[in-house]
């Protein structure tokens, strides 16, 4: 009797622990590819099109701090003039 009760309690505890807390800290991101957290808590984001952003979770601020030139060619035609 004790073992089934303990197993049931363990299962209920693990189900409860599996629910993550979700908090939106930034909106308006366009296809983020890389995310890094700085020691001060700021979050740096690089988007697919090359925009580099700093997100400040404490204030909700979203700041564009630069751009990275991005050029991508189709793999099937490496000499193509159609760059992204």
Coordinates of N, CA and C in Angstrom, one line a residue:
X1 N 0.8 -1.2 0.0 CA 0.0 0.0 0.0 C 0.9 1.3 0.0
X2 N 2.0 1.2 0.7 CA 2.8 2.4 0.8 C 3.5 2.7 -0.6
X3 N 4.0 1.7 -1.3 CA 4.7 1.9 -2.5 C 3.8 2.5 -3.6
X4 N 2.6 2.0 -3.8 CA 1.7 2.7 -4.8 C 1.5 4.2 -4.4
X5 N 1.3 4.4 -3.2 CA 1.0 5.8 -2.7 C 2.2 6.7 -2.9
X6 N 3.4 6.2 -2.6 CA 4.6 7.0 -2.8 C 4.9 7.2 -4.3
X7 N 4.6 6.2 -5.1 CA 4.8 6.3 -6.6 C 3.8 7.4 -7.1
X8 N 2.6 7.3 -6.6 CA 1.6 8.3 -7.1 C 2.0 9.7 -6.7
X9 N 2.5 9.9 -5.5 CA 2.9 11.2 -5.1 C 4.1 11.7 -5.9
X10 N 5.1 10.8 -6.1 CA 6.2 11.1 -6.9 C 5.8 11.5 -8.3
X11 N 4.9 10.8 -8.9 CA 4.4 11.2 -10.3 C 3.7 12.5 -10.3
X12 N 2.9 12.8 -9.3 CA 2.2 14.1 -9.2 C 3.2 15.2 -9.1
X13 N 4.3 15.0 -8.2 CA 5.3 16.0 -8.0 C 6.1 16.3 -9.3
X14 N 6.4 15.2 -10.1 CA 7.2 15.4 -11.3 C 6.3 16.1 -12.4
X15 N 5.0 15.8 -12.4 CA 4.2 16.5 -13.4 C 4.1 18.0 -13.1
X16 N 4.0 18.3 -11.8 CA 3.9 19.7 -11.4 C 5.2 20.4 -11.7
X17 N 6.3 19.8 -11.5 CA 7.6 20.4 -11.7 C 7.9 20.6 -13.2
X18 N 7.2 19.9 -14.1 CA 7.5 20.0 -15.5 C 6.9 21.2 -16.2
X19 N 6.0 21.9 -15.5 CA 5.4 23.1 -16.1 C 6.3 24.3 -15.9
X20 N 6.9 24.8 -17.1 CA 7.8 26.0 -17.0 C 7.1 27.3 -16.8
X21 N 7.7 28.2 -16.2 CA 7.2 29.6 -16.1 C 7.6 30.3 -17.4
X22 N 6.7 30.9 -18.1 CA 7.0 31.6 -19.3 C 6.8 33.1 -19.2
X23 N 7.7 33.9 -19.5 CA 7.6 35.4 -19.4 C 8.1 36.0 -20.7
X24 N 7.3 36.8 -21.4 CA 7.8 37.4 -22.6 C 8.6 38.7 -22.2
X25 N 9.8 38.7 -22.7 CA 10.7 39.9 -22.4 C 10.9 40.8 -23.6
X26 N 10.6 40.3 -24.8 CA 10.8 41.2 -26.0 C 9.8 40.7 -27.1
X27 N 9.3 41.7 -27.8 CA 8.4 41.4 -28.9 C 9.0 42.2 -30.1
X28 N 8.6 41.8 -31.3 CA 9.0 42.5 -32.5 C 10.3 42.0 -33.1
X29 N 10.8 40.9 -32.6 CA 12.0 40.3 -33.2 C 11.7 39.6 -34.5
X30 N 12.6 39.8 -35.5 CA 12.4 39.2 -36.8 C 13.3 38.1 -37.0
X31 N 12.9 36.9 -36.8 CA 13.7 35.6 -37.0 C 15.0 35.6 -36.2
X32 N 15.0 35.7 -34.9 CA 16.2 35.6 -34.1 C 16.9 34.3 -34.3
X33 N 18.3 34.4 -34.4 CA 19.1 33.2 -34.7 C 20.0 32.9 -33.5
X34 N 20.6 33.9 -32.9 CA 21.6 33.8 -31.9 C 21.1 34.6 -30.7
X35 N 21.2 34.1 -29.5 CA 20.9 34.8 -28.3 C 22.0 34.6 -27.3
X36 N 22.4 35.6 -26.6 CA 23.4 35.5 -25.6 C 23.0 36.4 -24.4
X37 N 23.3 36.0 -23.2 CA 23.0 36.7 -22.0 C 24.3 37.3 -21.4
X38 N 24.3 38.6 -21.2 CA 25.5 39.2 -20.7 C 25.5 39.1 -19.1
X39 N 26.6 39.3 -18.5 CA 26.7 39.2 -17.0 C 25.7 40.2 -16.3
X40 N 25.5 41.3 -16.9 CA 24.6 42.3 -16.3 C 23.1 42.0 -16.5
X41 N 22.8 40.9 -17.2 CA 21.4 40.5 -17.5 C 20.8 41.0 -18.8
X42 N 21.5 41.9 -19.5 CA 21.1 42.2 -20.8 C 21.2 41.0 -21.8
X43 N 20.3 41.0 -22.8 CA 20.3 39.9 -23.7 C 20.6 40.5 -25.1
X44 N 21.6 39.8 -25.8 CA 21.9 40.2 -27.1 C 21.4 39.2 -28.1
X45 N 20.8 39.8 -29.2 CA 20.1 39.0 -30.2 C 20.6 39.3 -31.5
X46 N 20.9 38.3 -32.4 CA 21.2 38.5 -33.8 C 20.1 37.9 -34.6
X47 N 19.6 38.7 -35.5 CA 18.5 38.3 -36.3 C 19.1 37.8 -37.7
X48 N 18.3 37.0 -38.4 CA 18.7 36.4 -39.6 C 19.2 37.4 -40.7
X49 N 18.5 38.6 -40.7 CA 18.8 39.6 -41.7 C 20.0 40.5 -41.2
X50 N 20.6 40.2 -40.0 CA 21.8 40.9 -39.6 C 21.6 42.0 -38.6
X51 N 20.4 42.2 -38.1 CA 20.2 43.2 -37.1 C 20.7 42.7 -35.8
X52 N 21.4 43.5 -35.0 CA 21.9 43.1 -33.7 C 21.2 44.0 -32.7
X53 N 20.6 43.3 -31.7 CA 19.8 44.0 -30.7 C 20.2 43.8 -29.3
X54 N 20.0 44.7 -28.4 CA 20.2 44.5 -27.0 C 18.8 44.6 -26.3
X55 N 18.5 43.7 -25.6 CA 17.2 43.6 -24.8 C 17.5 43.9 -23.4
X56 N 16.9 44.8 -22.8 CA 17.1 45.1 -21.3 C 15.8 44.6 -20.6
X57 N 15.8 43.4 -20.0 CA 14.6 42.8 -19.4 C 14.1 43.7 -18.2
X58 N 15.0 44.4 -17.5 CA 14.5 45.1 -16.4 C 13.6 46.3 -16.8
X59 N 13.8 46.8 -18.0 CA 12.9 47.9 -18.4 C 12.0 47.6 -19.6
X60 N 12.3 46.4 -20.2 CA 11.6 46.1 -21.4 C 12.1 46.8 -22.7
X61 N 13.2 47.5 -22.6 CA 13.8 48.2 -23.7 C 14.4 47.3 -24.7
X62 N 14.2 47.6 -26.0 CA 14.8 46.9 -27.1 C 15.5 47.9 -28.0
X63 N 16.9 47.7 -28.1 CA 17.7 48.7 -28.7 C 18.5 48.1 -29.9
X64 N 18.4 48.7 -31.0 CA 19.2 48.2 -32.2 C 20.6 48.8 -32.0
X65 N 21.6 47.9 -31.9 CA 23.0 48.4 -31.6 C 23.9 48.3 -32.8
X66 N 23.4 47.6 -33.9 CA 24.2 47.5 -35.1 C 23.6 46.5 -36.1
X67 N 24.3 46.4 -37.2 CA 23.9 45.4 -38.2 C 25.2 44.7 -38.7
X68 N 24.9 43.5 -39.1 CA 26.0 42.6 -39.7 C 25.6 42.4 -41.1
X69 N 26.5 42.7 -42.1 CA 26.1 42.5 -43.5 C 25.9 41.0 -43.7
X70 N 24.8 40.6 -44.3 CA 24.5 39.2 -44.5 C 24.3 39.0 -46.0
X71 N 25.0 38.0 -46.6 CA 24.9 37.6 -48.0 C 24.8 36.1 -48.0
X72 N 23.8 35.5 -48.6 CA 23.6 34.1 -48.7 C 23.3 33.7 -50.1
X73 N 24.0 32.8 -50.6 CA 23.7 32.3 -52.0 C 23.0 30.9 -51.9
X74 N 22.3 30.6 -53.0 CA 21.7 29.3 -53.0 C 22.8 28.2 -53.1
X75 N 22.7 27.2 -52.3 CA 23.7 26.1 -52.3 C 23.8 25.5 -53.7
X76 N 22.7 25.4 -54.5 CA 22.7 24.8 -55.8 C 23.5 25.6 -56.8
X77 N 23.7 26.9 -56.6 CA 24.3 27.7 -57.6 C 25.2 28.7 -56.8
X78 N 26.4 28.3 -56.5 CA 27.3 29.1 -55.7 C 27.8 30.3 -56.4
X79 N 27.7 30.4 -57.7 CA 28.1 31.5 -58.5 C 27.0 32.4 -58.9
X80 N 25.8 32.2 -58.3 CA 24.6 33.0 -58.6 C 24.8 34.4 -58.1
X81 N 24.2 35.3 -58.9 CA 24.2 36.7 -58.5 C 23.0 37.1 -57.6
X82 N 22.2 36.1 -57.3 CA 21.0 36.3 -56.4 C 21.4 36.1 -55.0
X83 N 21.8 37.2 -54.4 CA 22.2 37.2 -53.0 C 21.0 37.5 -52.1
X84 N 21.0 37.1 -51.0 CA 19.9 37.4 -50.1 C 20.1 38.7 -49.4

